[in-house]
CSV table of C-alpha atoms in Angstrom, one decimal:
chain,number,residue,atom,x,y,z
A,491,UNK,CA,-3.7,-40.1,20.2
A,492,UNK,CA,-0.4,-38.8,20.5
A,493,UNK,CA,-0.1,-37.4,17.2
A,494,UNK,CA,-3.8,-35.4,18.1
A,495,UNK,CA,-1.9,-34.1,20.9
A,496,UNK,CA,1.1,-32.8,19.2
A,497,UNK,CA,-1.6,-31.4,16.7
A,498,UNK,CA,-3.2,-29.7,19.6
A,499,UNK,CA,-0.4,-27.9,21.0
A,500,UNK,CA,0.8,-27.0,17.1
A,501,UNK,CA,-2.8,-25.4,17.0
A,502,UNK,CA,-2.5,-23.4,20.6
A,503,UNK,CA,1.1,-22.1,19.6
A,504,UNK,CA,-0.1,-20.9,16.3
A,505,UNK,CA,-3.5,-19.3,17.0
A,506,UNK,CA,-1.9,-16.7,19.7
A,507,UNK,CA,0.9,-16.1,17.3
A,508,UNK,CA,-1.8,-15.3,14.6
A,509,UNK,CA,-3.4,-12.9,17.3
A,510,UNK,CA,-0.1,-11.1,18.2
A,511,UNK,CA,0.9,-10.5,14.4
A,512,UNK,CA,-2.9,-9.2,13.7
A,513,UNK,CA,-2.4,-6.6,17.0
A,514,UNK,CA,1.0,-5.7,15.6
A,515,UNK,CA,-0.6,-4.9,12.3
A,516,UNK,CA,-3.1,-2.7,14.0
A,517,UNK,CA,-0.7,-1.0,15.9
A,518,UNK,CA,1.7,-0.2,13.2
A,519,UNK,CA,-1.1,0.7,10.9
A,520,UNK,CA,-2.1,3.4,13.5
A,521,UNK,CA,1.0,4.7,14.0
A,522,UNK,CA,1.3,5.3,9.9
A,523,UNK,CA,-2.0,6.8,10.4
A,524,UNK,CA,-0.7,9.5,12.7
A,525,UNK,CA,2.4,10.2,10.2
A,526,UNK,CA,0.9,10.6,7.3
A,527,UNK,CA,-1.3,13.6,9.1
A,528,UNK,CA,2.2,15.3,8.9
A,529,UNK,CA,2.0,15.3,5.5
A,530,UNK,CA,-2.1,15.3,4.7
A,531,UNK,CA,-3.0,18.7,2.9
A,532,UNK,CA,-6.4,18.2,4.3
A,533,UNK,CA,-5.3,18.2,7.9
A,534,UNK,CA,-2.6,21.0,7.5
A,535,UNK,CA,-4.9,23.4,5.7
A,536,UNK,CA,-7.1,23.3,8.4
A,537,UNK,CA,-4.5,24.5,11.4
A,538,UNK,CA,-4.4,27.9,12.5
A,539,UNK,CA,-0.4,28.5,12.0
A,540,UNK,CA,1.0,27.6,8.5
A,541,UNK,CA,3.5,24.7,8.0
A,542,UNK,CA,6.4,24.7,6.1
A,543,UNK,CA,8.0,21.3,4.9
A,544,UNK,CA,11.1,20.5,2.7
A,545,UNK,CA,12.2,17.2,1.4
A,546,UNK,CA,14.2,15.1,-1.1
A,547,UNK,CA,12.2,14.1,-3.8
A,548,UNK,CA,13.6,11.1,-6.0
A,549,UNK,CA,11.1,9.8,-9.0
A,550,UNK,CA,10.8,7.8,-12.0
A,551,UNK,CA,8.5,8.3,-14.7
A,552,UNK,CA,6.8,5.9,-16.9
A,553,UNK,CA,7.4,7.5,-20.0
A,554,UNK,CA,11.4,7.5,-19.6
A,555,UNK,CA,12.6,4.2,-21.4
A,556,UNK,CA,15.8,4.6,-19.7
A,557,UNK,CA,14.0,4.6,-16.3
A,558,UNK,CA,16.2,7.4,-14.7
A,559,UNK,CA,15.9,8.4,-10.8
A,560,UNK,CA,15.2,12.2,-10.8
A,561,UNK,CA,16.3,13.7,-7.6
A,562,UNK,CA,15.1,17.2,-6.8
A,563,UNK,CA,14.8,19.4,-3.0
A,564,UNK,CA,11.3,20.7,-3.0
A,565,UNK,CA,9.5,22.9,-0.6
A,566,UNK,CA,5.4,22.7,0.5
A,567,UNK,CA,3.9,25.6,2.7
A,568,UNK,CA,0.3,24.9,3.8
A,569,UNK,CA,-1.8,27.5,5.7
A,570,UNK,CA,-5.5,27.4,6.3
A,571,UNK,CA,-6.0,30.3,2.9
A,572,UNK,CA,-3.5,28.6,0.4
A,573,UNK,CA,-0.7,26.0,-0.8
A,574,UNK,CA,2.4,26.5,-2.3
A,575,UNK,CA,4.9,24.1,-4.0
A,576,UNK,CA,8.5,25.0,-5.1
A,577,UNK,CA,10.1,23.0,-7.0
A,578,UNK,CA,13.5,23.0,-9.2
A,579,UNK,CA,11.3,23.7,-12.2
A,580,UNK,CA,8.3,25.5,-10.9
A,581,UNK,CA,6.2,27.6,-8.3
A,582,UNK,CA,2.8,27.0,-7.9
A,583,UNK,CA,0.7,28.8,-5.3
A,584,UNK,CA,-3.2,28.7,-5.1
A,585,UNK,CA,-5.8,29.6,-2.7
A,586,UNK,CA,-9.8,29.2,-2.7
A,587,UNK,CA,-9.7,32.1,-5.3
A,588,UNK,CA,-7.5,31.4,-8.0
A,589,UNK,CA,-3.6,29.8,-8.7
A,590,UNK,CA,-0.1,30.8,-10.0
A,591,UNK,CA,2.0,28.5,-11.6
A,592,UNK,CA,5.3,30.2,-12.3
A,593,UNK,CA,7.5,28.3,-15.0
A,594,UNK,CA,10.6,29.2,-13.9
A,595,UNK,CA,12.8,28.2,-17.4
A,596,UNK,CA,10.2,29.0,-19.7
A,597,UNK,CA,9.8,32.4,-18.0
A,598,UNK,CA,6.1,32.4,-18.1
A,599,UNK,CA,3.2,32.7,-15.1
A,600,UNK,CA,0.2,31.2,-16.2
A,601,UNK,CA,-2.8,32.6,-13.6
A,602,UNK,CA,-5.4,29.9,-13.5
A,603,UNK,CA,-8.7,28.7,-11.3
A,604,UNK,CA,-7.8,27.4,-8.0
A,605,UNK,CA,-5.8,24.4,-8.0
A,606,UNK,CA,-6.0,23.2,-4.3
A,607,UNK,CA,-7.2,19.5,-5.1
A,608,UNK,CA,-3.2,19.3,-6.2
A,609,UNK,CA,-2.3,20.2,-2.6
A,610,UNK,CA,-1.0,16.6,-1.5
A,611,UNK,CA,2.4,15.8,-1.6
A,612,UNK,CA,1.4,12.7,-3.3
A,613,UNK,CA,-1.3,13.4,-5.8
A,614,UNK,CA,-4.5,12.1,-5.0
A,615,UNK,CA,-2.9,10.2,-2.0
A,616,UNK,CA,-5.2,10.7,1.2
A,617,UNK,CA,-5.7,8.9,4.2
A,618,UNK,CA,-8.7,6.8,2.5
A,619,UNK,CA,-5.9,4.8,1.0
A,620,UNK,CA,-5.0,2.8,4.2
A,621,UNK,CA,-8.8,1.6,4.3
A,622,UNK,CA,-7.5,-0.5,1.3
A,623,UNK,CA,-3.8,-1.7,2.8
A,624,UNK,CA,-2.5,-4.7,4.5
A,625,UNK,CA,0.6,-4.4,6.5
A,626,UNK,CA,3.2,-7.2,5.4
A,627,UNK,CA,6.2,-6.2,7.5
A,628,UNK,CA,6.3,-4.1,10.6
A,629,UNK,CA,9.7,-4.1,12.5
A,630,UNK,CA,12.8,-1.3,13.4
A,631,UNK,CA,15.6,-0.8,10.8
A,632,UNK,CA,19.0,1.0,11.5
A,633,UNK,CA,18.8,4.9,11.1
A,634,UNK,CA,21.1,6.1,8.9
A,635,UNK,CA,21.5,9.5,10.7
A,636,UNK,CA,21.6,8.3,14.5
A,637,UNK,CA,24.1,5.6,15.7
A,638,UNK,CA,22.2,5.2,18.6
A,639,UNK,CA,18.4,5.1,17.4
A,640,UNK,CA,16.3,2.9,15.6
A,641,UNK,CA,13.7,3.5,12.7
A,642,UNK,CA,10.1,2.1,12.7
A,643,UNK,CA,9.5,0.5,9.2
A,644,UNK,CA,5.8,-0.4,7.7
A,645,UNK,CA,5.3,-2.0,4.5
A,646,UNK,CA,2.2,-2.5,3.1
A,647,UNK,CA,0.2,-3.4,-0.2
A,648,UNK,CA,-2.7,-2.0,-1.4
A,649,UNK,CA,-6.0,-4.2,-2.6
A,650,UNK,CA,-7.4,-3.9,-5.9
A,651,UNK,CA,-9.9,-1.4,-5.2
A,652,UNK,CA,-7.5,0.6,-3.8
A,653,UNK,CA,-5.0,0.3,-6.7
A,654,UNK,CA,-7.6,1.4,-8.9
A,655,UNK,CA,-8.4,4.2,-6.9
A,656,UNK,CA,-5.1,5.7,-6.0
A,657,UNK,CA,-2.6,4.2,-8.4
A,658,UNK,CA,-0.5,2.6,-5.7
A,659,UNK,CA,0.4,-0.9,-5.3
A,660,UNK,CA,2.4,-0.6,-1.9
A,661,UNK,CA,3.6,1.5,0.4
A,662,UNK,CA,6.6,1.9,2.7
A,663,UNK,CA,6.5,4.2,6.0
A,664,UNK,CA,9.4,4.9,7.5
A,665,UNK,CA,9.0,6.8,10.8
A,666,UNK,CA,11.2,8.1,14.1
A,667,UNK,CA,9.4,6.3,17.0
A,668,UNK,CA,10.3,8.7,19.7
A,669,UNK,CA,8.1,11.4,17.6
A,670,UNK,CA,6.1,9.7,15.0
A,671,UNK,CA,7.7,12.1,12.4
A,672,UNK,CA,7.5,10.9,9.0
A,673,UNK,CA,11.3,10.4,8.0
A,674,UNK,CA,11.0,8.1,4.8
A,675,UNK,CA,8.1,7.7,2.3
A,676,UNK,CA,8.4,4.9,-0.8
A,677,UNK,CA,5.8,4.6,-3.3
A,678,UNK,CA,5.0,2.0,-6.1
A,679,UNK,CA,2.7,3.0,-8.2
A,680,UNK,CA,0.3,0.7,-10.7
A,681,UNK,CA,1.2,0.8,-14.3
A,682,UNK,CA,-1.8,3.7,-15.0
A,683,UNK,CA,0.2,6.1,-13.2
A,684,UNK,CA,2.5,8.2,-14.8
A,685,UNK,CA,5.4,7.3,-11.8
A,686,UNK,CA,6.6,4.0,-11.6
A,687,UNK,CA,8.4,4.6,-7.9
A,688,UNK,CA,8.6,7.9,-5.8
A,689,UNK,CA,10.8,8.4,-2.6
A,690,UNK,CA,10.6,11.1,0.1
A,691,UNK,CA,13.4,11.9,2.5
A,692,UNK,CA,11.8,14.4,4.6
A,693,UNK,CA,14.1,16.7,6.0
A,694,UNK,CA,12.3,19.5,8.1
A,695,UNK,CA,9.1,20.7,9.3
A,696,UNK,CA,8.3,24.1,10.9
A,697,UNK,CA,5.3,25.5,12.2
A,698,UNK,CA,4.1,28.7,12.3
A,699,UNK,CA,6.0,30.7,9.0
A,700,UNK,CA,4.7,33.5,7.4
A,701,UNK,CA,2.7,33.3,4.4
A,702,UNK,CA,1.3,35.9,2.2
A,703,UNK,CA,-2.4,37.1,2.7
A,704,UNK,CA,-3.0,35.5,-1.0
A,705,UNK,CA,-2.0,34.0,-3.9
A,706,UNK,CA,-2.2,37.3,-5.8
A,707,UNK,CA,-0.1,39.2,-3.1
A,708,UNK,CA,2.5,36.1,-3.6
A,709,UNK,CA,3.0,37.3,-7.3
A,710,UNK,CA,1.9,40.4,-8.2
A,711,UNK,CA,2.2,43.5,-7.0
A,712,UNK,CA,0.1,46.7,-5.8
A,713,UNK,CA,-1.0,47.8,-9.5
A,714,UNK,CA,-1.2,44.0,-10.7
A,715,UNK,CA,1.7,43.5,-12.5
A,716,UNK,CA,4.3,40.8,-11.9
A,717,UNK,CA,6.3,41.5,-8.8
A,718,UNK,CA,10.2,42.5,-9.8
A,719,UNK,CA,11.7,39.2,-9.0
A,720,UNK,CA,9.5,37.9,-12.0
A,721,UNK,CA,11.1,40.6,-14.5
A,722,UNK,CA,11.4,39.1,-18.0
A,723,UNK,CA,8.3,36.6,-17.0
A,724,UNK,CA,5.0,36.8,-19.2
A,725,UNK,CA,1.8,36.7,-17.4
A,726,UNK,CA,-0.7,34.4,-19.4
A,727,UNK,CA,-4.6,34.1,-17.8
A,728,UNK,CA,-6.5,31.2,-18.1
A,729,UNK,CA,-8.9,31.6,-15.3
């Protein structure tokens, strides 16, 4: 009888704890969904004003036998008409009509069909992935930039169906709890991905930036030739 009472007390303690953990996980997932909207191309291209983001991207390519980390500063601009992605090697800009891909070290500009499907910061990653996520850890961590502020860390694993669709095994979101801004995003990919892992450190988000009227207006002059800043480049049309 005494053992039964002890067991009952243990159950009474465990059940509320499990309930609290479940609530905490749901709250954490809701916070992550909100933070992801800040970098979701679908959301950004619905807005009336253009948004520019700058971030440090660190990644490891699966084809690299030495698995070296590569780090680069990148910039993206989103508006209701187009998106732009500027990296050390290339500049890509697309609207609904066409796209231009400037290969900086090859001195060539490719004119192609629209590439809006590539607008996501992480290729193919959209809010649907959160339907496949389970929160494993959700807690505060020290901020590397602020002595008196802690960031919020959410670590999630992706189920089998989600891994198959998104080629992602787990996600780690680190946000500023004061305004739910996204600070870091860490991703571990499945073996099918070109990447082993990626890390994004978001440095700046600015709204209301000016954008060209079209992708063509950003690259070509009024006569349809490459602008002066692309002197020496070859324009190749693959539309």
